[in-house]
Amino acid sequence: MRDDPIALQLPWLKPAIERMPDKPVVLRITGLTKWFGDVCVLDGIDLEMREGEVLGLIGPGGVGKTVLVKICCGLLEPDAGEIEILGQILSELKEKQRQLLRERVGLVFQNYALFDFMTVGENVAFPMRQRGGSSPEEIAAKVQERLSEVDLPKVGNLMPNELSGGMKKRVGLARANINDPELIFFDDPTAGLDPVTSSKIFHLIRKTQSHRNSTCLVISHDIDRMRPACDRYILLYEGKVHFSGNEGEAMRATDPIVCEFFRRDEGKK
Amino acid sequence: MKAVAAIGRKFLEVSDTVGGITLTMLRILRGVARLSFDRDETWLNLFKVGVKSYPIVIMTALFTGAIMVIQSGQYVKQTGATGLLGWGAGYAVLAEVGPVLIGLMFSGRVGANNTAELGTMKVTEQLDALRALAIDPMQHLVVPRFLAMVLMLLLLTALGDLFALIGGALTSQFILDVNWQVFFNGVFDSHLLPEYLVGLTKGVTFGASISVVSCFYGLGVSGGAAGVGRAVNNCVVTSAIGIFVWDYIITYIAN
């Protein structure tokens, strides 16, 4: 990474491994490349996440943030590069082993992806029921606990189409958390939500993370509201990691693209 | 040159579809052989696919039997060979018309619905959500639907045969003035068991064909609501073609 010309221009671009040296690496991406036809969406992405870290992944629309997350979850195959999640190299795993790994990883989808043929309670219970080993009473209790955590204790019997967008996001969060995953990906969890609900969602993410010491990667465009939730940011630009650092480093940056993202208000003045 | 290119493109499209359907079928059969499928989902699909299809199948079968009797009734009355009415209608219904018409109704009701459901799940990322939750959509959604469609089309064909004969008997009694007992004697004295078994074999084959085709198109949807519409359209057309192709093959082998 240090040989990268952009990294040389931006001295605060340091690998995460140098920032939190005591914590084990939960996610390590090396040289990740993804093409769609003639378009190179991700061009040699390198990044690392340490245990307990909340990483904000930002960048302009269409830069490949969701693609990156989907590749990490094994939903898309990369064209090149290596991904190590929770100590396992993704490309070396067979489908059955990937399924076992996915039980330790959560994903909250941008457009909720709640199962519309199930009630909210069944949606949240579903991953736990499928994993097995828990009695119906245990599942019901945990579902109630997770729904209470997201301030939706009374919606278990409703269908997803009876909920508002913000409520669906929170149900998605509860579902992703039901099996206590060690690593959670949030794909634009506040897309289309009002500012108050967005703040609540980010507060929930931080609260969930601190309760369980899970590691979270959050995609969002709403930098102002995601600030309290994130320890560090990665800015993707033109398929590459353009910036990696905490809020202070971002605010001190002179790079125009970083400024554009983090100090838009100053630009307007 | 353009014509050759168009033919080549079409050939590749058809090869892609046939290859995709074959691969889907192999993956389903592997799931069935390994008994790796969701039991609860299978029971739910047996209900959705089978129980909810009874009314339309009974209606189709009653009219099919009735039409067969009306068609053959003119000649039977002219010749006075009323004993052949049951044989004629029974042969046509049990071996050919019953399974084919029930299969076509089934593909329109269940196959199209299956493609639309899976397609909508695909475009709303529900299939990705399943995979992200460590659940294989093949085990959870596809194999249960395959089993439900195969088993239920077998049972619906058997039920449809019965109601087609009842429809034929009622028509023969009230339209042609041929006693219903004469009609049923004609059916049973004709030893139509082989035709009946061929018809049931067609039911199983059509069920497998419709389920594989509908799952293939459902899982392959792209492009939002318009994509779902295209997939449903393709499913109904391909299922109908599949029914006639398999009907031809089984009829050829049986004879």
XYZ file of C-alpha atoms in Angstrom:
524
model
C 0.000 0.000 0.000
C 2.854 2.372 0.814
C 4.175 2.124 -2.751
C 0.854 3.352 -4.010
C 1.291 6.891 -5.429
C -1.868 8.085 -3.702
C -0.610 6.704 -0.378
C 2.619 8.644 -0.834
C 0.656 11.850 -1.480
C -1.490 11.277 1.596
C 0.790 10.575 4.553
C -2.140 9.773 6.884
C -3.074 6.795 4.715
C -1.831 4.026 6.954
C -2.847 0.402 7.094
C -5.240 -0.384 9.939
C -2.751 -2.920 11.252
C -0.577 0.000 12.380
C -3.480 1.734 14.109
C -4.858 -1.047 16.312
C -1.929 -3.431 16.606
C -3.269 -5.296 19.642
C -6.521 -6.484 18.097
C -6.716 -9.425 15.713
C -7.507 -8.795 12.057
C -11.105 -9.749 11.285
C -11.197 -8.788 7.614
C -8.220 -8.502 5.289
C -8.696 -7.666 1.618
C -5.706 -7.791 -0.702
C -5.666 -6.667 -4.330
C -9.399 -7.087 -4.787
C -10.429 -6.497 -8.397
C -13.847 -6.798 -9.979
C -14.868 -6.168 -13.551
C -18.380 -5.866 -14.955
C -17.952 -6.246 -18.694
C -15.406 -3.613 -19.743
C -15.799 -1.592 -16.546
C -13.332 -2.127 -13.713
C -15.414 -1.391 -10.606
C -12.838 -2.376 -7.982
C -9.207 -1.977 -8.920
C -6.836 -3.652 -6.481
C -8.516 -2.773 -3.190
C -6.506 -3.372 -0.007
C -8.057 -2.939 3.402
C -8.000 -4.391 6.869
C -10.372 -4.311 9.792
C -9.499 -5.062 13.380
C -11.793 -6.677 15.926
C -14.307 -4.273 17.439
C -13.744 -1.621 14.822
C -16.548 0.264 13.077
C -15.370 1.207 9.605
C -17.278 3.670 7.449
C -17.011 2.893 3.749
C -17.830 5.970 1.719
C -17.563 7.057 -1.858
C -19.621 8.334 -4.760
C -22.532 6.281 -6.077
C -21.569 3.422 -8.374
C -18.006 3.255 -7.090
C -18.438 -0.373 -5.984
C -19.140 -0.176 -2.254
C -22.010 -2.660 -2.380
C -20.025 -4.863 -4.752
C -17.188 -4.928 -2.223
C -19.552 -5.995 0.558
C -21.228 -8.628 -1.596
C -17.838 -10.075 -2.521
C -16.895 -10.197 1.164
C -20.116 -12.103 1.887
C -19.435 -14.545 -0.951
C -22.444 -13.341 -2.950
C -20.243 -12.224 -5.849
C -16.965 -13.682 -7.037
C -13.962 -11.367 -7.450
C -11.857 -11.394 -10.613
C -8.622 -11.092 -8.643
C -7.437 -10.626 -5.101
C -7.830 -12.377 -1.810
C -10.244 -11.957 1.084
C -9.550 -13.285 4.537
C -12.544 -13.210 6.864
C -12.286 -14.353 10.472
C -9.061 -16.157 9.679
C -10.351 -18.003 6.624
C -9.436 -17.350 2.998
C -12.760 -17.035 1.194
C -11.578 -18.382 -2.160
C -10.289 -21.575 -0.546
C -13.638 -22.435 1.034
C -16.170 -24.799 -0.466
C -19.844 -23.800 -0.445
C -20.572 -25.758 2.736
C -17.641 -24.108 4.510
C -18.782 -20.716 3.231
C -22.201 -21.366 4.750
C -20.588 -22.067 8.115
C -18.582 -18.861 7.796
C -21.698 -16.884 6.877
C -23.234 -17.916 10.207
C -20.535 -15.757 11.808
C -21.134 -12.830 9.469
C -24.201 -10.557 9.280
C -25.407 -8.436 6.394
C -28.009 -5.672 6.470
C -29.211 -4.977 2.949
C -29.734 -1.570 1.422
C -33.337 -2.347 0.459
C -34.098 -4.403 3.602
C -34.438 -7.794 1.794
C -36.927 -8.942 4.414
C -38.789 -12.099 3.402
C -42.190 -10.759 2.434
C -43.954 -14.100 2.977
C -42.977 -14.173 6.663
C -44.004 -12.038 9.616
C -41.434 -9.735 11.163
C -40.910 -12.177 14.015
C -40.405 -15.081 11.611
C -37.939 -12.988 9.608
C -35.839 -12.297 12.676
C -36.131 -15.882 13.929
C -35.348 -17.430 10.560
C -31.514 -17.555 10.700
C -31.580 -18.949 14.229
C -34.226 -21.549 13.382
C -32.295 -22.646 10.298
C -29.073 -22.988 12.266
C -30.830 -25.348 14.675
C -29.896 -26.272 18.224
C -32.363 -23.898 19.877
C -35.813 -24.617 21.263
C -38.822 -22.596 20.010
C -38.963 -20.875 23.415
C -35.312 -19.836 23.194
C -35.840 -18.551 19.661
C -38.953 -16.597 20.669
C -37.144 -15.040 23.634
C -34.156 -14.023 21.541
C -36.369 -12.597 18.790
C -38.164 -10.483 21.370
C -34.836 -9.368 22.824
C -33.476 -8.352 19.423
C -36.674 -6.531 18.442
C -36.638 -4.678 21.773
C -33.036 -3.652 21.155
C -34.123 -1.915 17.957
C -37.123 -0.331 19.719
C -39.663 -2.479 17.914
C -40.926 -4.833 20.628
C -44.496 -5.047 19.356
C -44.155 -5.626 15.632
C -43.388 -9.355 15.677
C -46.765 -10.337 14.272
C -46.874 -7.731 11.526
C -45.908 -8.392 7.918
C -42.941 -6.453 6.481
C -45.203 -4.488 4.127
C -46.973 -3.024 7.164
C -43.762 -1.337 8.355
C -42.196 1.981 7.412
C -38.767 2.144 5.746
C -36.998 2.955 9.004
C -38.749 0.116 10.816
C -37.752 -2.310 8.074
C -34.131 -1.200 8.412
C -34.264 -1.862 12.130
C -35.851 -5.269 11.588
C -33.029 -6.010 9.134
C -30.585 -5.040 11.854
C -32.324 -7.325 14.348
C -32.255 -10.202 11.864
C -28.581 -9.707 11.056
C -27.811 -9.768 14.786
C -29.863 -12.771 15.835
C -26.956 -15.226 15.629
C -24.518 -12.795 17.302
C -22.234 -12.434 14.264
C -18.645 -11.391 14.784
C -18.583 -9.252 11.655
C -21.534 -7.250 10.323
C -21.822 -5.429 7.004
C -24.340 -2.590 6.742
C -25.120 -1.665 3.160
C -26.333 1.925 3.274
C -28.542 1.386 6.325
C -29.977 4.903 6.180
C -30.704 5.206 2.457
C -33.959 7.062 1.957
C -34.530 7.731 5.646
C -35.174 11.047 7.361
C -32.327 12.603 9.406
C -33.824 11.669 12.790
C -34.304 8.016 11.853
C -30.830 7.961 10.266
C -29.281 9.148 13.521
C -31.222 6.469 15.413
C -29.945 3.774 13.065
C -26.318 4.828 13.493
C -26.834 5.021 17.246
C -28.204 1.478 17.146
C -25.206 0.283 15.131
C -22.794 1.734 17.677
C -24.837 0.363 20.582
C -25.003 -3.111 19.054
C -21.289 -3.055 18.341
C -20.332 -1.998 21.849
C -22.663 -4.579 23.456
C -21.217 -7.509 21.537
C -17.814 -6.218 20.503
C -18.669 -7.095 16.929
C -16.796 -5.593 13.995
C -18.880 -3.471 11.637
C -18.404 -2.161 8.128
C -20.948 0.553 7.341
C -21.607 1.894 3.856
C -23.252 5.288 3.848
C -23.376 8.658 2.122
C -24.595 10.338 5.270
C -21.170 11.219 6.688
C -22.456 13.793 9.178
C -24.715 11.280 10.915
C -22.391 8.297 10.682
C -19.586 10.171 12.483
C -20.590 9.119 16.022
C -20.750 5.480 14.903
C -17.453 5.109 13.022
C -13.895 4.725 14.269
C -12.331 5.015 10.845
C -13.243 5.702 7.227
C -12.295 4.322 3.862
C -13.019 6.484 0.843
C -13.367 4.569 -2.406
C -12.795 6.617 -5.503
C -12.486 5.405 -9.080
C -12.180 1.815 -7.928
C -9.350 2.422 -5.468
C -8.931 3.208 -1.786
C -8.391 6.955 -1.954
C -8.336 7.628 1.765
C -8.103 5.595 4.942
C -8.111 7.266 8.314
C -10.114 8.599 11.237
C -12.236 11.714 11.337
C -9.439 13.987 12.538
C -7.182 12.888 9.707
C -9.983 13.400 7.242
C -10.646 16.893 8.519
C -6.966 17.811 8.235
C -6.640 16.412 4.735
C -5.941 18.754 1.872
C -6.839 16.335 -0.871
C -9.789 17.911 -2.737
C -11.755 14.682 -3.017
C -11.447 13.952 0.705
C -12.413 17.566 1.452
C -15.387 17.258 -0.857
C -16.697 14.327 1.173
C -15.822 15.379 4.709
C -15.976 19.172 4.620
C -18.805 19.909 2.246
C -20.248 22.557 4.562
C -17.022 24.552 4.499
C -17.029 24.386 0.747
C -20.490 25.900 0.656
C -19.409 28.795 2.870
C -24.221 -12.179 -43.265
C -26.664 -10.534 -40.865
C -28.994 -13.503 -41.208
C -26.173 -15.908 -40.306
C -25.275 -13.767 -37.305
C -28.920 -13.708 -36.207
C -29.165 -17.489 -36.542
C -25.927 -17.881 -34.599
C -27.184 -15.578 -31.838
C -30.455 -17.459 -31.592
C -28.615 -20.778 -31.491
C -26.427 -19.507 -28.634
C -29.503 -18.220 -26.786
C -31.276 -21.565 -27.091
C -28.096 -23.441 -26.073
C -27.749 -21.146 -23.074
C -31.346 -21.831 -22.014
C -31.132 -25.592 -22.545
C -27.785 -25.735 -20.728
C -29.131 -23.640 -17.862
C -32.244 -25.787 -17.494
C -30.098 -28.948 -17.552
C -27.762 -27.577 -14.883
C -30.719 -26.501 -12.734
C -32.189 -29.989 -13.078
C -28.896 -31.638 -12.080
C -28.544 -29.404 -9.029
C -32.128 -30.187 -8.003
C -31.611 -33.935 -8.449
C -28.423 -33.726 -6.383
C -30.398 -32.007 -3.616
C -33.106 -34.681 -3.795
C -30.563 -37.530 -3.781
C -28.787 -36.083 -0.734
C -32.130 -35.450 0.991
C -30.870 -31.931 1.634
C -34.024 -29.841 1.550
C -36.220 -27.921 3.938
C -39.022 -30.201 5.213
C -41.282 -27.403 6.480
C -41.016 -25.567 3.195
C -41.849 -28.810 1.343
C -45.063 -29.274 3.366
C -46.007 -25.642 2.758
C -45.452 -26.054 -0.979
C -47.413 -29.291 -1.112
C -50.345 -27.288 0.238
C -49.796 -24.254 -1.980
C -49.165 -26.249 -5.125
C -51.574 -29.119 -4.615
C -54.499 -28.286 -2.394
C -55.053 -24.881 -3.948
C -54.977 -26.377 -7.458
C -57.767 -28.924 -6.888
C -60.683 -26.684 -7.940
C -59.176 -25.634 -11.250
C -58.020 -29.180 -12.054
C -61.434 -30.648 -11.240
C -63.111 -28.030 -13.407
C -60.701 -28.670 -16.295
C -61.086 -32.427 -15.991
C -64.899 -32.383 -15.860
C -65.087 -30.383 -19.076
C -62.343 -32.426 -20.755
C -64.255 -35.657 -20.154
C -67.492 -34.037 -21.249
C -65.977 -32.696 -24.479
C -64.454 -36.090 -25.334
C -67.860 -37.729 -24.975
C -69.605 -35.063 -27.049
C -66.959 -35.361 -29.772
C -67.150 -39.138 -29.998
C -70.890 -39.240 -29.213
C -71.955 -38.251 -32.739
C -70.304 -41.303 -34.294
C -71.295 -43.617 -31.464
C -74.950 -42.661 -31.850
C -74.791 -43.068 -35.614
C -73.318 -46.544 -35.345
C -75.145 -47.539 -32.155
C -71.893 -48.733 -30.622
C -72.592 -47.141 -27.248
C -70.220 -49.595 -25.560
C -67.337 -47.876 -27.323
C -68.175 -44.493 -25.800
C -66.428 -45.295 -22.513
C -63.464 -46.813 -24.308
C -63.028 -43.855 -26.659
C -63.386 -41.168 -24.042
C -61.420 -43.146 -21.443
C -58.535 -43.861 -23.806
C -58.240 -40.257 -24.924
C -58.616 -38.805 -21.442
C -56.407 -41.189 -19.478
C -53.496 -41.430 -21.903
C -53.418 -38.075 -23.585
C -55.839 -35.220 -23.129
C -56.170 -35.386 -19.341
C -52.467 -35.185 -18.431
C -51.700 -32.645 -21.149
C -54.531 -30.244 -20.301
C -53.967 -30.583 -16.556
C -50.249 -30.039 -17.143
C -50.943 -26.887 -19.159
C -53.303 -25.570 -16.479
C -50.717 -26.421 -13.843
C -47.944 -24.625 -15.700
C -50.129 -21.528 -16.037
C -51.192 -21.492 -12.407
C -48.304 -22.969 -10.436
C -45.308 -22.656 -12.775
C -45.938 -19.002 -13.596
C -46.572 -18.236 -9.932
C -43.343 -19.993 -8.974
C -41.300 -18.007 -11.495
C -42.886 -14.749 -10.349
C -42.215 -15.551 -6.682
C -38.590 -16.573 -7.181
C -38.027 -13.711 -9.615
C -39.391 -11.148 -7.185
C -37.228 -12.606 -4.436
C -34.248 -12.292 -6.768
C -34.815 -8.655 -7.705
C -35.547 -7.653 -4.099
C -32.328 -9.391 -2.951
C -34.231 -11.904 -0.824
C -32.262 -14.727 -2.448
C -29.011 -12.947 -1.586
C -30.354 -12.470 1.937
C -30.912 -16.226 2.211
C -27.350 -16.912 1.101
C -26.013 -14.229 3.420
C -27.872 -15.958 6.257
C -26.037 -19.184 5.416
C -29.092 -20.775 3.802
C -28.810 -22.383 0.385
C -31.761 -21.182 -1.786
C -31.569 -24.471 -3.650
C -32.257 -26.471 -0.475
C -34.683 -24.013 1.002
C -36.722 -22.899 -2.000
C -36.048 -24.881 -5.150
C -35.902 -28.552 -4.116
C -39.084 -28.300 -1.966
C -40.921 -26.742 -4.905
C -39.666 -29.452 -7.253
C -40.822 -32.236 -4.922
C -44.173 -30.557 -4.338
C -44.828 -30.035 -8.047
C -43.844 -33.567 -9.052
C -45.877 -35.246 -6.322
C -48.852 -32.961 -6.651
C -49.101 -33.123 -10.430
C -49.112 -36.915 -10.108
C -51.976 -36.748 -7.617
C -53.779 -34.036 -9.557
C -53.533 -36.124 -12.737
C -55.013 -39.110 -10.909
C -57.769 -36.918 -9.498
C -58.289 -35.225 -12.854
C -58.657 -38.619 -14.588
C -61.390 -39.555 -12.131
C -63.292 -36.320 -12.636
C -62.818 -36.452 -16.400
C -64.519 -39.841 -16.401
C -67.277 -38.497 -14.156
C -67.719 -35.567 -16.563
C -67.863 -38.020 -19.453
C -70.401 -40.227 -17.665
C -72.642 -37.263 -16.801
C -72.522 -36.001 -20.383
C -73.236 -39.421 -21.762
C -76.230 -39.765 -19.396
C -77.788 -36.325 -19.804
C -76.727 -35.208 -23.303
C -76.429 -38.430 -25.285
C -78.971 -40.516 -23.363
C -76.422 -43.283 -22.919
C -76.651 -44.795 -19.437
C -73.692 -43.827 -17.229
C -73.252 -47.486 -16.279
C -72.792 -48.342 -19.947
C -70.176 -45.601 -20.129
C -68.241 -46.918 -17.118
C -68.569 -50.510 -18.334
C -66.955 -49.328 -21.556
C -64.118 -47.780 -19.576
C -63.434 -50.734 -17.305
C -63.963 -53.482 -19.898
C -61.401 -51.846 -22.175
C -58.507 -52.636 -19.807
C -57.138 -49.120 -19.890
C -54.689 -49.638 -17.028
C -51.605 -49.254 -19.285
C -53.003 -45.970 -20.653
C -53.767 -44.848 -17.118
C -50.191 -45.580 -16.017
C -48.789 -43.816 -19.087
C -50.922 -40.812 -18.181
C -49.605 -40.808 -14.608
C -46.032 -41.089 -15.919
C -46.729 -38.035 -18.031
C -48.033 -36.248 -14.943
C -44.796 -36.905 -13.038
C -42.654 -35.895 -16.026
C -44.653 -32.744 -16.702
C -44.425 -31.816 -13.009
C -40.643 -32.201 -13.073
C -40.375 -30.301 -16.337
C -42.575 -27.394 -15.174
C -40.790 -27.082 -11.830
C -37.287 -27.100 -13.343
C -38.246 -24.595 -16.046
C -40.076 -22.279 -13.641
C -37.219 -22.346 -11.113
C -34.642 -21.746 -13.857
C -36.424 -18.649 -15.129
C -37.241 -17.425 -11.616
C -33.660 -17.679 -10.393
C -32.336 -16.043 -13.548
C -34.460 -12.879 -13.391
C -32.721 -9.567 -13.858
C -34.016 -6.094 -14.575
C -36.722 -5.472 -11.978
C -40.466 -5.815 -12.571
C -40.072 -5.953 -16.352
C -37.593 -8.798 -15.915
C -40.071 -10.715 -13.759
C -42.734 -10.273 -16.441
C -40.376 -11.538 -19.162
C -39.372 -14.512 -17.023
C -43.000 -15.499 -16.377
C -43.745 -15.242 -20.079
C -40.706 -17.369 -20.960
C -41.634 -19.882 -18.272
C -45.177 -20.404 -19.588
C -44.004 -20.754 -23.199
C -41.081 -23.074 -22.374
C -43.204 -25.176 -20.012
C -45.828 -25.649 -22.721
C -43.146 -26.664 -25.217
C -41.675 -29.016 -22.610
C -45.074 -30.618 -22.008
C -45.574 -31.355 -25.707
C -42.009 -32.594 -26.207
C -42.226 -34.960 -23.222
C -45.723 -36.020 -24.294
C -44.332 -36.975 -27.690
C -41.371 -38.871 -26.193
C -43.454 -40.820 -23.652
C -46.187 -41.599 -26.189
C -43.542 -42.817 -28.654
C -41.878 -45.040 -26.039
C -45.201 -46.372 -24.704
C -46.363 -47.369 -28.177
